[in-house]
JSON list of C-alpha atoms in Angstrom, two decimals:
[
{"chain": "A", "resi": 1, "resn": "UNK", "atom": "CA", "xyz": [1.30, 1.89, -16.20]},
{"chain": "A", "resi": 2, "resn": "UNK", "atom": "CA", "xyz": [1.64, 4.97, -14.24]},
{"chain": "A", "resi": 3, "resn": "UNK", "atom": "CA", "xyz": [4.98, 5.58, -12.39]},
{"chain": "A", "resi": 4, "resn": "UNK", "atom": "CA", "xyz": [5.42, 7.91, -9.25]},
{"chain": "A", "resi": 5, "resn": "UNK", "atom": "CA", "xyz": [8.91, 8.81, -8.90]},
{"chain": "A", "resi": 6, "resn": "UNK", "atom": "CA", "xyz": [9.74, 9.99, -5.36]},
{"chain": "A", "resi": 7, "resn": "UNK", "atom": "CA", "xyz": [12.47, 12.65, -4.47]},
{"chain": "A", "resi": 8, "resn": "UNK", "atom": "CA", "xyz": [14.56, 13.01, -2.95]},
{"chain": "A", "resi": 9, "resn": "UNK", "atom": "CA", "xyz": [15.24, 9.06, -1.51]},
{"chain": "A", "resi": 10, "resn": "UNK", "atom": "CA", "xyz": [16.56, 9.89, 1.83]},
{"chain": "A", "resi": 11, "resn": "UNK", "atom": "CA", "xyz": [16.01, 13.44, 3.56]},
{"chain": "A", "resi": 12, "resn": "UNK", "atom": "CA", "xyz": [18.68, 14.01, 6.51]},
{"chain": "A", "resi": 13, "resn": "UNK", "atom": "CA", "xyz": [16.38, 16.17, 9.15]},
{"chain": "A", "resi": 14, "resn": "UNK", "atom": "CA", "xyz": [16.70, 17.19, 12.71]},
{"chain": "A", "resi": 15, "resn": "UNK", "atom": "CA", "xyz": [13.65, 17.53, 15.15]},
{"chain": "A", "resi": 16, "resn": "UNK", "atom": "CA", "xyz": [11.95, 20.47, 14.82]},
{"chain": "A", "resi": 17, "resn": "UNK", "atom": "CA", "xyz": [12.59, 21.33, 10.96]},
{"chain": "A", "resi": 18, "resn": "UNK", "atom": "CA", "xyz": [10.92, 21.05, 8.18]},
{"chain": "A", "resi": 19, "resn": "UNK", "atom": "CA", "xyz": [10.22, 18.49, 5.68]},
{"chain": "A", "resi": 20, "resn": "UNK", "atom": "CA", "xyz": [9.61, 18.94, 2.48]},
{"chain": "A", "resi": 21, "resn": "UNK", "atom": "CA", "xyz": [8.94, 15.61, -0.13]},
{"chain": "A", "resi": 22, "resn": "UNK", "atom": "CA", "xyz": [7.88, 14.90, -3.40]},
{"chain": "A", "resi": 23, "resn": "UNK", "atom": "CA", "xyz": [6.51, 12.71, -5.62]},
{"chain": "A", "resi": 24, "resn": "UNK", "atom": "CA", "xyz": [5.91, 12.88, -9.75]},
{"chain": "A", "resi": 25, "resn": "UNK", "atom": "CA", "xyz": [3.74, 11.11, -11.50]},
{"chain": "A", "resi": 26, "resn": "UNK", "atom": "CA", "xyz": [4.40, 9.92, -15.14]},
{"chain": "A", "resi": 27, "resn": "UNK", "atom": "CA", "xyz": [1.06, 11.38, -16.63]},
{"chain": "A", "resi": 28, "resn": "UNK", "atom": "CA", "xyz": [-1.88, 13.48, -14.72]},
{"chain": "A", "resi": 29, "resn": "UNK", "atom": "CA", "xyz": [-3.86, 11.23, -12.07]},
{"chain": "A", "resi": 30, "resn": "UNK", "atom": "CA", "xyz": [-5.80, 14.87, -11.07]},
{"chain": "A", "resi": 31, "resn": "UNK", "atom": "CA", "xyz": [-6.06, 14.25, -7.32]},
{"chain": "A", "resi": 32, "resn": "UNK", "atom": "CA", "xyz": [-5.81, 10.73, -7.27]},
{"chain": "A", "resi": 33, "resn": "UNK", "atom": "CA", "xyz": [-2.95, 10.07, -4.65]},
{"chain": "A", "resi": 34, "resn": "UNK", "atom": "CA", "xyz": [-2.57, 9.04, -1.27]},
{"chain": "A", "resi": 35, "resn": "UNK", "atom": "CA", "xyz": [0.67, 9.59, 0.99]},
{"chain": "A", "resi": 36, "resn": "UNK", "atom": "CA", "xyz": [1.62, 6.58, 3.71]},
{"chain": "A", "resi": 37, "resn": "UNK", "atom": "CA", "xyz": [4.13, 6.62, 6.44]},
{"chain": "A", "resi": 38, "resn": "UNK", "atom": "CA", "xyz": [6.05, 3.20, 7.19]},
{"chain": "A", "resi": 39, "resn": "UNK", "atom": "CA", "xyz": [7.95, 2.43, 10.13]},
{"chain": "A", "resi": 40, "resn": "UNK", "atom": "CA", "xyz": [10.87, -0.38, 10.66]},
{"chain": "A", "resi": 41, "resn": "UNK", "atom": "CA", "xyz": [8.96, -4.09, 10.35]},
{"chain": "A", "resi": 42, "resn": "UNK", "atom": "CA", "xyz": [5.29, -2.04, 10.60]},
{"chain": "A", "resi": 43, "resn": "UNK", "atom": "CA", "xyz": [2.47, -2.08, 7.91]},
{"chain": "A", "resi": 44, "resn": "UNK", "atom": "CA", "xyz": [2.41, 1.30, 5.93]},
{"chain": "A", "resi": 45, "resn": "UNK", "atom": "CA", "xyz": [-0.06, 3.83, 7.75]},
{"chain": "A", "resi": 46, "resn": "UNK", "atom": "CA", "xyz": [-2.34, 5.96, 5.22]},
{"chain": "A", "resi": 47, "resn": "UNK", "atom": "CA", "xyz": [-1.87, 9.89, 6.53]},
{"chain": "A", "resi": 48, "resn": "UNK", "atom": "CA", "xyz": [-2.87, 11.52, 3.56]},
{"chain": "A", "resi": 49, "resn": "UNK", "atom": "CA", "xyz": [-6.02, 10.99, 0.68]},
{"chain": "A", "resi": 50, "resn": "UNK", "atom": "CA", "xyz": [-6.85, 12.97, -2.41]},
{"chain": "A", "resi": 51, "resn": "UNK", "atom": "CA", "xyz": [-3.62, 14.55, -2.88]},
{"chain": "A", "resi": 52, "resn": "UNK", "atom": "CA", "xyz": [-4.49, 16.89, 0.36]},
{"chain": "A", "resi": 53, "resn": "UNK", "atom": "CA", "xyz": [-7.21, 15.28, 2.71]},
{"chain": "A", "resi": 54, "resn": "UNK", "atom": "CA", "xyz": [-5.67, 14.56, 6.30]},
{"chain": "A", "resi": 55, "resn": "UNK", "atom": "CA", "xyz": [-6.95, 11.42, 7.56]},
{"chain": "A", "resi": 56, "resn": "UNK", "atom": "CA", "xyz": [-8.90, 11.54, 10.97]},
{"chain": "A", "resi": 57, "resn": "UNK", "atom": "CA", "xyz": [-6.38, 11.17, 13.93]},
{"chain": "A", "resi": 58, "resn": "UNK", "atom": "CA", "xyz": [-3.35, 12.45, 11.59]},
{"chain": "A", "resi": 59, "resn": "UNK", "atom": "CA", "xyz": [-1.51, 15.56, 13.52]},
{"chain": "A", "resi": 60, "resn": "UNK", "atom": "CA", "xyz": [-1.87, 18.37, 11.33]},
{"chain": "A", "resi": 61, "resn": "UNK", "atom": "CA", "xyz": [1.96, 19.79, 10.95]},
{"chain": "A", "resi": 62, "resn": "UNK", "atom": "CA", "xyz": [0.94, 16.62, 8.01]},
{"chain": "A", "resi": 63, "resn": "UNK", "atom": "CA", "xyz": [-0.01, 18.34, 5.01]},
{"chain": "A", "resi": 64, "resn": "UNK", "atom": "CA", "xyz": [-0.53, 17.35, 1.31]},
{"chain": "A", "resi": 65, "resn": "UNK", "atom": "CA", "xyz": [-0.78, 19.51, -1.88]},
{"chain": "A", "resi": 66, "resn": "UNK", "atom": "CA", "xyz": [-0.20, 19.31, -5.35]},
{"chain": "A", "resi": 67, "resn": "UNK", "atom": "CA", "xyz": [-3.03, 18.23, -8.22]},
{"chain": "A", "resi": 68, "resn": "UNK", "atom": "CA", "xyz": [-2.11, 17.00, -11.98]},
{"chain": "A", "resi": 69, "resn": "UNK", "atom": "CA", "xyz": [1.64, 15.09, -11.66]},
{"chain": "A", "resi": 70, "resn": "UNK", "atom": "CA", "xyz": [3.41, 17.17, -9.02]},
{"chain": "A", "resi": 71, "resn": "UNK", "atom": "CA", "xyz": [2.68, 16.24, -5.84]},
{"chain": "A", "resi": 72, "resn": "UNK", "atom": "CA", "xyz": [3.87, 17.34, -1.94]},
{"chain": "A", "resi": 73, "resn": "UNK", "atom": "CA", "xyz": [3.63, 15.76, 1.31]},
{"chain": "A", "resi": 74, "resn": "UNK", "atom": "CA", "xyz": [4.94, 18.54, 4.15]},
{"chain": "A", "resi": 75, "resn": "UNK", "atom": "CA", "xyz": [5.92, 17.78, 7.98]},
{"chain": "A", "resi": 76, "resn": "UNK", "atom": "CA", "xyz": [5.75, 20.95, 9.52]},
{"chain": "A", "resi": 77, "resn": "UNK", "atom": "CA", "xyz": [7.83, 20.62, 12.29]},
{"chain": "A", "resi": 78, "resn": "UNK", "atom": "CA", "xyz": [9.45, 17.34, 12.46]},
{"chain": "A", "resi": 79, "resn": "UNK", "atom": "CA", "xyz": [8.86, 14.93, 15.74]},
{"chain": "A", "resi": 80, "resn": "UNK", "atom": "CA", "xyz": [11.07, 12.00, 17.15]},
{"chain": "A", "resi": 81, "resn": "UNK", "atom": "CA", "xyz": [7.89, 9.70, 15.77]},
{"chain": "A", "resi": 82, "resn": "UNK", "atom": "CA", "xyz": [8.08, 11.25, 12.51]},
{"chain": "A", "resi": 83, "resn": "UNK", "atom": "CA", "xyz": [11.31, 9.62, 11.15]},
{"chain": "A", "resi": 84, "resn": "UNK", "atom": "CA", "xyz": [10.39, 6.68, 8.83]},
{"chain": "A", "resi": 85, "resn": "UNK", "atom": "CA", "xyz": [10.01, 5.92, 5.45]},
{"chain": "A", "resi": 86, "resn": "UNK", "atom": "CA", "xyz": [6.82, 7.63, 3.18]},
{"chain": "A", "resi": 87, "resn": "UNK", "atom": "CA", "xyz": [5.24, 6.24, 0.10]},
{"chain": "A", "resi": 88, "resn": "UNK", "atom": "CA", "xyz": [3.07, 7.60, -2.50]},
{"chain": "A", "resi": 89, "resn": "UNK", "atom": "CA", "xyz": [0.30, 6.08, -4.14]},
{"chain": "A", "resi": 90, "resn": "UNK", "atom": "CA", "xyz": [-2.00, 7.06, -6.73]},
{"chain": "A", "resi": 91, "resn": "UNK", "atom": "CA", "xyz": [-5.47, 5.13, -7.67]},
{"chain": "A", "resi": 92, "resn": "UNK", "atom": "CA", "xyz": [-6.16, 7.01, -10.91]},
{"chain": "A", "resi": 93, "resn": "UNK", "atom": "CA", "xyz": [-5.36, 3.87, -13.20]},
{"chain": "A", "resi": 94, "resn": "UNK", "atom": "CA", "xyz": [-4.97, 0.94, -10.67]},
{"chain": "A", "resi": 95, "resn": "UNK", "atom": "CA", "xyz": [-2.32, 1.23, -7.93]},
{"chain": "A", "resi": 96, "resn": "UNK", "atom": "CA", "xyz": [0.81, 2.13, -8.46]},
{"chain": "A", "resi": 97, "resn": "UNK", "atom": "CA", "xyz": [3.25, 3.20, -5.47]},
{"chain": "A", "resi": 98, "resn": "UNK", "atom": "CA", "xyz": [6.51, 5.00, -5.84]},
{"chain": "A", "resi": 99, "resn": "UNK", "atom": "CA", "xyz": [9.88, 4.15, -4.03]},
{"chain": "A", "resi": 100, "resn": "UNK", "atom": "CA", "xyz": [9.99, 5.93, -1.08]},
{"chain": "A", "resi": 101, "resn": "UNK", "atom": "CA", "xyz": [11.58, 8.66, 0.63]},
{"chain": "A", "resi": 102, "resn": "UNK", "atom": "CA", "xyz": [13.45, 7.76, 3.69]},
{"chain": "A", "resi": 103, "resn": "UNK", "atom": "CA", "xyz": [13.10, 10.01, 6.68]},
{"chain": "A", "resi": 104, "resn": "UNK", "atom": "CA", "xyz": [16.33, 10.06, 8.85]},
{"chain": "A", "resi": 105, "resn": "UNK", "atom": "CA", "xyz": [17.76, 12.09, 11.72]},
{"chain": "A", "resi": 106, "resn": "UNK", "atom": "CA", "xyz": [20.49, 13.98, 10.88]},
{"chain": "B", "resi": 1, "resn": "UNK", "atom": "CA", "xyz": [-13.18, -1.36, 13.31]},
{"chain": "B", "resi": 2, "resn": "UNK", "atom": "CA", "xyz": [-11.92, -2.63, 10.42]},
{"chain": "B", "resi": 3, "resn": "UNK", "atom": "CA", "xyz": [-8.89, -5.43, 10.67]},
{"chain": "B", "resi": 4, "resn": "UNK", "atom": "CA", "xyz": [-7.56, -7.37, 8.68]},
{"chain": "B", "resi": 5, "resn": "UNK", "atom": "CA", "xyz": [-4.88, -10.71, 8.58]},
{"chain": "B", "resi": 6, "resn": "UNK", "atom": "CA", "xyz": [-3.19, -12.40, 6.43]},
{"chain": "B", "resi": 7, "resn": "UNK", "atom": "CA", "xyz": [-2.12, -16.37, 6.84]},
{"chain": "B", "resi": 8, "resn": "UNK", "atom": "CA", "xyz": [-0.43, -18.94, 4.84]},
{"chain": "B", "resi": 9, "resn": "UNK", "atom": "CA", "xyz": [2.84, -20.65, 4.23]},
{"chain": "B", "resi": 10, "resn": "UNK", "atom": "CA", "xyz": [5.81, -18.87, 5.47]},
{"chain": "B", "resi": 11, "resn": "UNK", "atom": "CA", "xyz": [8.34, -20.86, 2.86]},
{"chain": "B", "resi": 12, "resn": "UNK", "atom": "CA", "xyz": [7.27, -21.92, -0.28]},
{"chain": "B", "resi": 13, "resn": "UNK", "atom": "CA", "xyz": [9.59, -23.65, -3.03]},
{"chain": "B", "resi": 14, "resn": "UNK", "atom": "CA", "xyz": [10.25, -22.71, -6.20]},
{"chain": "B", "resi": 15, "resn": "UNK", "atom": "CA", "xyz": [8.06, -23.54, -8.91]},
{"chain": "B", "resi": 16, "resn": "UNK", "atom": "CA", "xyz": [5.03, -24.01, -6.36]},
{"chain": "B", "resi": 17, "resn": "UNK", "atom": "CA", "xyz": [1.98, -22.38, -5.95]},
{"chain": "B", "resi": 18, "resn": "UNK", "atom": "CA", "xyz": [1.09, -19.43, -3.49]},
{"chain": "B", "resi": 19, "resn": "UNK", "atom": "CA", "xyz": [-2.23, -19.58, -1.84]},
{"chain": "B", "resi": 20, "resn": "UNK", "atom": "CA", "xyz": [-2.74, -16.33, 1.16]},
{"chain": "B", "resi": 21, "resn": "UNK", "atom": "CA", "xyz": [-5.61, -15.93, 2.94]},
{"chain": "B", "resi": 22, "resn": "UNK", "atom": "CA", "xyz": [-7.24, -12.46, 4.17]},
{"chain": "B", "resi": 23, "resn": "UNK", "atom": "CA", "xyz": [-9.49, -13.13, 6.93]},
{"chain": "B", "resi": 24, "resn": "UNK", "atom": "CA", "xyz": [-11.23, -9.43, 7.64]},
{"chain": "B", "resi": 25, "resn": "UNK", "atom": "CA", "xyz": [-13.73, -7.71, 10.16]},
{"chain": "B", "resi": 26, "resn": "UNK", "atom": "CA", "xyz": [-15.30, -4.77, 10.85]},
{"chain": "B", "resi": 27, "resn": "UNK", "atom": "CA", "xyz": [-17.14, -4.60, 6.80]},
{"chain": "B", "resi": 28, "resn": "UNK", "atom": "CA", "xyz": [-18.63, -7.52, 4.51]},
{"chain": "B", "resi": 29, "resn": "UNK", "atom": "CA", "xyz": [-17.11, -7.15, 0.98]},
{"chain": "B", "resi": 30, "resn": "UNK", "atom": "CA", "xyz": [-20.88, -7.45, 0.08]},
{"chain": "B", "resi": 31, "resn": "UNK", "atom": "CA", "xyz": [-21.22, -3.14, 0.99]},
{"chain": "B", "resi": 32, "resn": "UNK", "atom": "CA", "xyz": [-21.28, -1.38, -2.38]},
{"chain": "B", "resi": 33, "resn": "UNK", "atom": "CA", "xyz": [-18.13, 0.35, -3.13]},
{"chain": "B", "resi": 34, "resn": "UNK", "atom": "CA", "xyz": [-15.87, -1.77, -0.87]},
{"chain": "B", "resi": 35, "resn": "UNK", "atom": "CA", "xyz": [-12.23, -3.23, -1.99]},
{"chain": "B", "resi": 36, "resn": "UNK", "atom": "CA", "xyz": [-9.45, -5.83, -1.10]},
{"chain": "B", "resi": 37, "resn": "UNK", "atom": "CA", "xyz": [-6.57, -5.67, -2.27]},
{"chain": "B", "resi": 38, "resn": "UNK", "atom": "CA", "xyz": [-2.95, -7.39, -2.46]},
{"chain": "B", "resi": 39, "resn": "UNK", "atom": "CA", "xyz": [0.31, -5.46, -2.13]},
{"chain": "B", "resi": 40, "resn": "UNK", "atom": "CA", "xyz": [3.76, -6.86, -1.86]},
{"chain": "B", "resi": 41, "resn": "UNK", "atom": "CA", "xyz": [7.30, -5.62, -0.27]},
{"chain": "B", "resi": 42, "resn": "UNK", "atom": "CA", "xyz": [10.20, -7.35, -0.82]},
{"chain": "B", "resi": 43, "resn": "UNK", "atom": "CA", "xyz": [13.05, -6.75, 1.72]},
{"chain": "B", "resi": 44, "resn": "UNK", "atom": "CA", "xyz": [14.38, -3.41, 1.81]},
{"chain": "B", "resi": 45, "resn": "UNK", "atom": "CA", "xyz": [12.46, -2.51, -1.05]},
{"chain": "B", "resi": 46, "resn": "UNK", "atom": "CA", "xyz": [9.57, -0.24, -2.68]},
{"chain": "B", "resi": 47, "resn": "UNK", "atom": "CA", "xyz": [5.57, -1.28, -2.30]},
{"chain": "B", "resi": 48, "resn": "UNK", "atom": "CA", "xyz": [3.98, -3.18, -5.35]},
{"chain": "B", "resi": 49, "resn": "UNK", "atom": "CA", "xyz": [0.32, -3.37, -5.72]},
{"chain": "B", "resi": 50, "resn": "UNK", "atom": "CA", "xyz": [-0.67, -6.78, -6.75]},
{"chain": "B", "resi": 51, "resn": "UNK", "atom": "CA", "xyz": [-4.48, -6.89, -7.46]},
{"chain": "B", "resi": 52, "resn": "UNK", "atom": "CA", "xyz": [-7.45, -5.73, -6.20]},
{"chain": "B", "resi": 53, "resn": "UNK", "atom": "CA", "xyz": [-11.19, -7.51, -5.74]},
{"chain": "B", "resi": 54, "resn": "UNK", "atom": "CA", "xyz": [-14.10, -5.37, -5.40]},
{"chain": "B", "resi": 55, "resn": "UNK", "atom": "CA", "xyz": [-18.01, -5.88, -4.00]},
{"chain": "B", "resi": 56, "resn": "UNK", "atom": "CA", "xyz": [-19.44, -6.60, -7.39]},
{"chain": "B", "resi": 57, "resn": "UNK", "atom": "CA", "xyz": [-16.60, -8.98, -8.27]},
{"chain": "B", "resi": 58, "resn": "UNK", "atom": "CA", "xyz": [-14.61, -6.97, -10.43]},
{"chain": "B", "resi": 59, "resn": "UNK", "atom": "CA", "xyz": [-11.17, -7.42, -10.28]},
{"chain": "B", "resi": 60, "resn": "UNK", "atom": "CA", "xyz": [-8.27, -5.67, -11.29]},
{"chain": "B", "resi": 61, "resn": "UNK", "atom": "CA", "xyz": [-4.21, -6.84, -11.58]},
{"chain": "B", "resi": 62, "resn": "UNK", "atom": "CA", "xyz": [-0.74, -5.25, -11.95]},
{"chain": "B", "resi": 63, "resn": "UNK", "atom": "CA", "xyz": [-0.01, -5.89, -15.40]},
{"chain": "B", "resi": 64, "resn": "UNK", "atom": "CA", "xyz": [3.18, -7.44, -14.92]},
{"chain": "B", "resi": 65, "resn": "UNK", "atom": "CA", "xyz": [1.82, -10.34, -12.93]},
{"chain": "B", "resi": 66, "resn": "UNK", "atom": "CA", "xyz": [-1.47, -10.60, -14.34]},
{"chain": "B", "resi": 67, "resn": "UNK", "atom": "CA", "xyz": [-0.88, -14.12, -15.82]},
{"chain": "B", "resi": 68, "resn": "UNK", "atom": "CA", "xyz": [0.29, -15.53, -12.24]},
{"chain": "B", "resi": 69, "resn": "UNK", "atom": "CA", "xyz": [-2.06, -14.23, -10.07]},
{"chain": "B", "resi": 70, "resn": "UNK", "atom": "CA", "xyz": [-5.86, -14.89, -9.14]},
{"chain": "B", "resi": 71, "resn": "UNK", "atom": "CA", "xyz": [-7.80, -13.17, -6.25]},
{"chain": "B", "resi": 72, "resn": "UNK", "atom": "CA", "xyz": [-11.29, -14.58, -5.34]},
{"chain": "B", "resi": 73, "resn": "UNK", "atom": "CA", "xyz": [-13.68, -13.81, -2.01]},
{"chain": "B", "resi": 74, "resn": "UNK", "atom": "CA", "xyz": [-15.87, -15.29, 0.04]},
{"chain": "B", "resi": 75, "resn": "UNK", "atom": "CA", "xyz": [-18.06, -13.13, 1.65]},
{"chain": "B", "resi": 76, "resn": "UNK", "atom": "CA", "xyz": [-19.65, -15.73, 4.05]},
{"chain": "B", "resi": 77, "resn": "UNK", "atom": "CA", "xyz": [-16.89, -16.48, 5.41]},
{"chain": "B", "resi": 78, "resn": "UNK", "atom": "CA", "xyz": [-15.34, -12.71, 5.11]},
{"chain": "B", "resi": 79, "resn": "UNK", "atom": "CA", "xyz": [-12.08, -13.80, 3.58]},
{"chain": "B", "resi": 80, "resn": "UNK", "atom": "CA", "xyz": [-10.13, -12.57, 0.01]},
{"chain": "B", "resi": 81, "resn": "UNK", "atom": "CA", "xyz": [-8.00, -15.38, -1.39]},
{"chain": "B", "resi": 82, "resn": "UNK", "atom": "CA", "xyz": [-4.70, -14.91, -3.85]},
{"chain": "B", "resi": 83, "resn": "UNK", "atom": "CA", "xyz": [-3.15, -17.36, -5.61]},
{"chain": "B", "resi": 84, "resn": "UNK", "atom": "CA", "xyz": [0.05, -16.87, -7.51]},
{"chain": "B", "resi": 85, "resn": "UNK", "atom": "CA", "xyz": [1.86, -19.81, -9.74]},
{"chain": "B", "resi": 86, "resn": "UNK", "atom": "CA", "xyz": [5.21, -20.15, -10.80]},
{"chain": "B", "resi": 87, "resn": "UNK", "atom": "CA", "xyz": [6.55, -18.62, -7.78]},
{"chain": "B", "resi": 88, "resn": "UNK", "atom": "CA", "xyz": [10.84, -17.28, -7.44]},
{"chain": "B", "resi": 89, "resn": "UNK", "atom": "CA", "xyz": [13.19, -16.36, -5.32]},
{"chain": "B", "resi": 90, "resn": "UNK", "atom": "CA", "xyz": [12.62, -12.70, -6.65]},
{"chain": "B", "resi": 91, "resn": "UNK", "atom": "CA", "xyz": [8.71, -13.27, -5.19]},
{"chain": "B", "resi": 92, "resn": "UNK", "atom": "CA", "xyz": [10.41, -13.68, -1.62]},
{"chain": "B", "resi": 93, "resn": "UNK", "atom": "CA", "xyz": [8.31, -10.39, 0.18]},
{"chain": "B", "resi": 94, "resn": "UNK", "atom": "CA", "xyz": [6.37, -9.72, 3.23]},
{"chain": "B", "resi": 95, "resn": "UNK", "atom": "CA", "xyz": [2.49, -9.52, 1.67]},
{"chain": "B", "resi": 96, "resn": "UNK", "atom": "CA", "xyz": [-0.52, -7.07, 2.97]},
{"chain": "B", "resi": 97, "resn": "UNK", "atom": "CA", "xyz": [-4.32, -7.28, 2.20]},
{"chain": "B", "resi": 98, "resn": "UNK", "atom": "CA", "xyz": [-5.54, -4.03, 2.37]},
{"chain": "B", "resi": 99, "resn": "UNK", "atom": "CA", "xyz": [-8.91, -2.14, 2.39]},
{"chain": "B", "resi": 100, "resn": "UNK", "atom": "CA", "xyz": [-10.11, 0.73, 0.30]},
{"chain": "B", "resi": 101, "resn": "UNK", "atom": "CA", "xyz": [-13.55, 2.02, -0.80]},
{"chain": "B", "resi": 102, "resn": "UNK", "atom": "CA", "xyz": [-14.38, 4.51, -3.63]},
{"chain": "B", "resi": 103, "resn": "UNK", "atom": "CA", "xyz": [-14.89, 7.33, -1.37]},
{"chain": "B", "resi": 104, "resn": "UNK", "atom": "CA", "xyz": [-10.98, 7.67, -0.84]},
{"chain": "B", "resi": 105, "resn": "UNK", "atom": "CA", "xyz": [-9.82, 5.22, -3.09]},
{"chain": "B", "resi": 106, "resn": "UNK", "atom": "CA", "xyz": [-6.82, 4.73, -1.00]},
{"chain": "B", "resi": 107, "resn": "UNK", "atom": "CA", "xyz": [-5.57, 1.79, 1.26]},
{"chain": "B", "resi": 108, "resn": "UNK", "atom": "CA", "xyz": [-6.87, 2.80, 4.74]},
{"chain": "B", "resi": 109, "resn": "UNK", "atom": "CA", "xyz": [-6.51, -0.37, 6.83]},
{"chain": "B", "resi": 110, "resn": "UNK", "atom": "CA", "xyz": [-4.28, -2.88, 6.46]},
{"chain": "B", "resi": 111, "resn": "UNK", "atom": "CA", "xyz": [-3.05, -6.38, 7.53]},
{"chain": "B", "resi": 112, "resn": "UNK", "atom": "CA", "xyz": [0.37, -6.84, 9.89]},
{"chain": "B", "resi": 113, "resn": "UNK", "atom": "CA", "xyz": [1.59, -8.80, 6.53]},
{"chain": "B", "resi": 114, "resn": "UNK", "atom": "CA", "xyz": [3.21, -12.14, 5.99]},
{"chain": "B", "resi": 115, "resn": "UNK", "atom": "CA", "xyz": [6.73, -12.68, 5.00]},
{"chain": "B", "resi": 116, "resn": "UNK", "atom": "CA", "xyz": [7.28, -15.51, 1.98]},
{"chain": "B", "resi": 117, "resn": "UNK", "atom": "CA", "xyz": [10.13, -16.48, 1.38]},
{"chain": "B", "resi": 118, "resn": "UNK", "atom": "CA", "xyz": [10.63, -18.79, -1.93]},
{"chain": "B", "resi": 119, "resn": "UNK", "atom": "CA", "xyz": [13.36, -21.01, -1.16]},
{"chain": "B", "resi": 120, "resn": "UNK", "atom": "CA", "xyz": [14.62, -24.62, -2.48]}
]
C-alpha cells in the first residue's frame, strides 16, 4: 500500500502570506495525486488533479507541483476562506490519502 | 450536475452489519470510465478510502478491510451499495460516496456524508 505522508501537520499563517505544503509518497505514483481542501463538518472539496491541474472554479493563488514522490500544494496569498484542513490523495495503486495538514490563523 | 447522498442507520451495534446507500444524479454508472467509491473519516481524524465500484463492475478494496466489506450497484435505480460485517467501535466515522472517472482519477463530487456511530 502506498502511504502519503503530509508535512508539516498544522501551518500557523496570517492572511495575506504564503503557504507552502507537502506531501511524500512512499514509492513514485508519477502524477497520480489530487489535493482537497476540508472545512469544519463539510465534505472534502477536490482543488487540485494530476499533481498540478486546477480544477474549474478553483482561484488560481491554488497551485500544485511536484511529479514522482514529492509533491506541493501552494496558496499564494492566503484568504480568510482559505484556513481549513488539506488532504492528499494519490490514485496510482488504489486510493490512498495522507493525514492532513491543518491550515490555521496565526 | 452531479450529486450524490448517502443514507442508512445512524447507530449500529457492535457485531452487526453495515448496509449505506448512495443514491446519485447527474451520470448513470453505466458511462464507460465512471466510478463510486467509499471513503471513511473517523472523528478528528485522517480520510480512508474504502472501496471503489466501477462501470464494468470491477471493483477494488483497501486491503485492510477487504474481508469486511462488499460494494455492489444498481444502475436502474442509480444507487452504489456497501456492506461491511463485523462492525466496532473503532468503525464509528462519518462515511462519503464519492465520484471519479479515469480522466482525473480523482474524487470530484462527493456526498454531505453520514456519521455511524457503533455503539452497544
Amino acid at each position: 500500500e502506498i502511504v502519503l505522508t503530509q508535512s508539516p501537520g498544522t501551518l500557523s499563517l496570517s492572511p495575506g502570506e504564503r503557504a507552502t505544503l507537502s506531501c511524500r509518497a512512499s514509492q513514485s505514483i508519477r502524477s497520480n495525486l489530487a489535493w482537497y481542501q476540508q472545512k469544519l463538518d463539510q465534505a472534502p472539496r477536490l482543488l487540485i488533479f494530476g499533481a498540478s491541474k486546477r480544477v474549474t472554479g478553483i482561484p488560481d493563488r491554488f497551485s500544485g507541483s511536484g511529479s514522482g514522490t514529492d509533491f506541493t500544494l501552494t496558496i499564494s496569498r492566503l484568504e480568510p476562506e482559505d484556513f481549513a484542513v488539506y488532504h492528499c490523495q494519490q490514485y496510482a495503486d488504489s486510493a490512498t490519502f495522507g493525514r492532513g495538514t491543518k491550515v490555521e490563523i496565526k | 450536475q452531479i450529486t450524490l447522498k448517502e443514507s442508512g442507520p445512524t447507530l449500529v451495534k457492535p457485531t452487526q452489519t453495515l448496509t449505506l446507500t448512495c443514491t446519485f444524479s447527474g451520470f448513470s454508472l453505466n458511462t464507460g470510465g465512471v466510478t463510486v467509491g467509499w471513503i471513511r473519516q473517523p472523528p478528528g481524524e485522517a480520510l480512508q478510502w474504502l472501496t471503489d465500484i466501477y462501470w464494468n463492475d470491477n471493483k477494488k478494496y483497501s486491503p485492510s478491510l477487504r474481508s469486511r466489506l462488499t460494494i455492489t450497484k444498481d444502475t436502474s435505480k442509480n444507487q452504489v451499495v456497501l456492506t461491511m460485517t463485523s462492525m466496532d467501535p473503532v468503525d464509528t466515522a462519518t462515511y462519503y460516496c464519492a465520484y471519479s472517472n479515469i480522466l482525473t482519477g480523482s474524487f470530484d463530487y462527493w456526498g454531505q456524508g453520514i456519521l455511524v456511530t457503533v455503539s452497544s
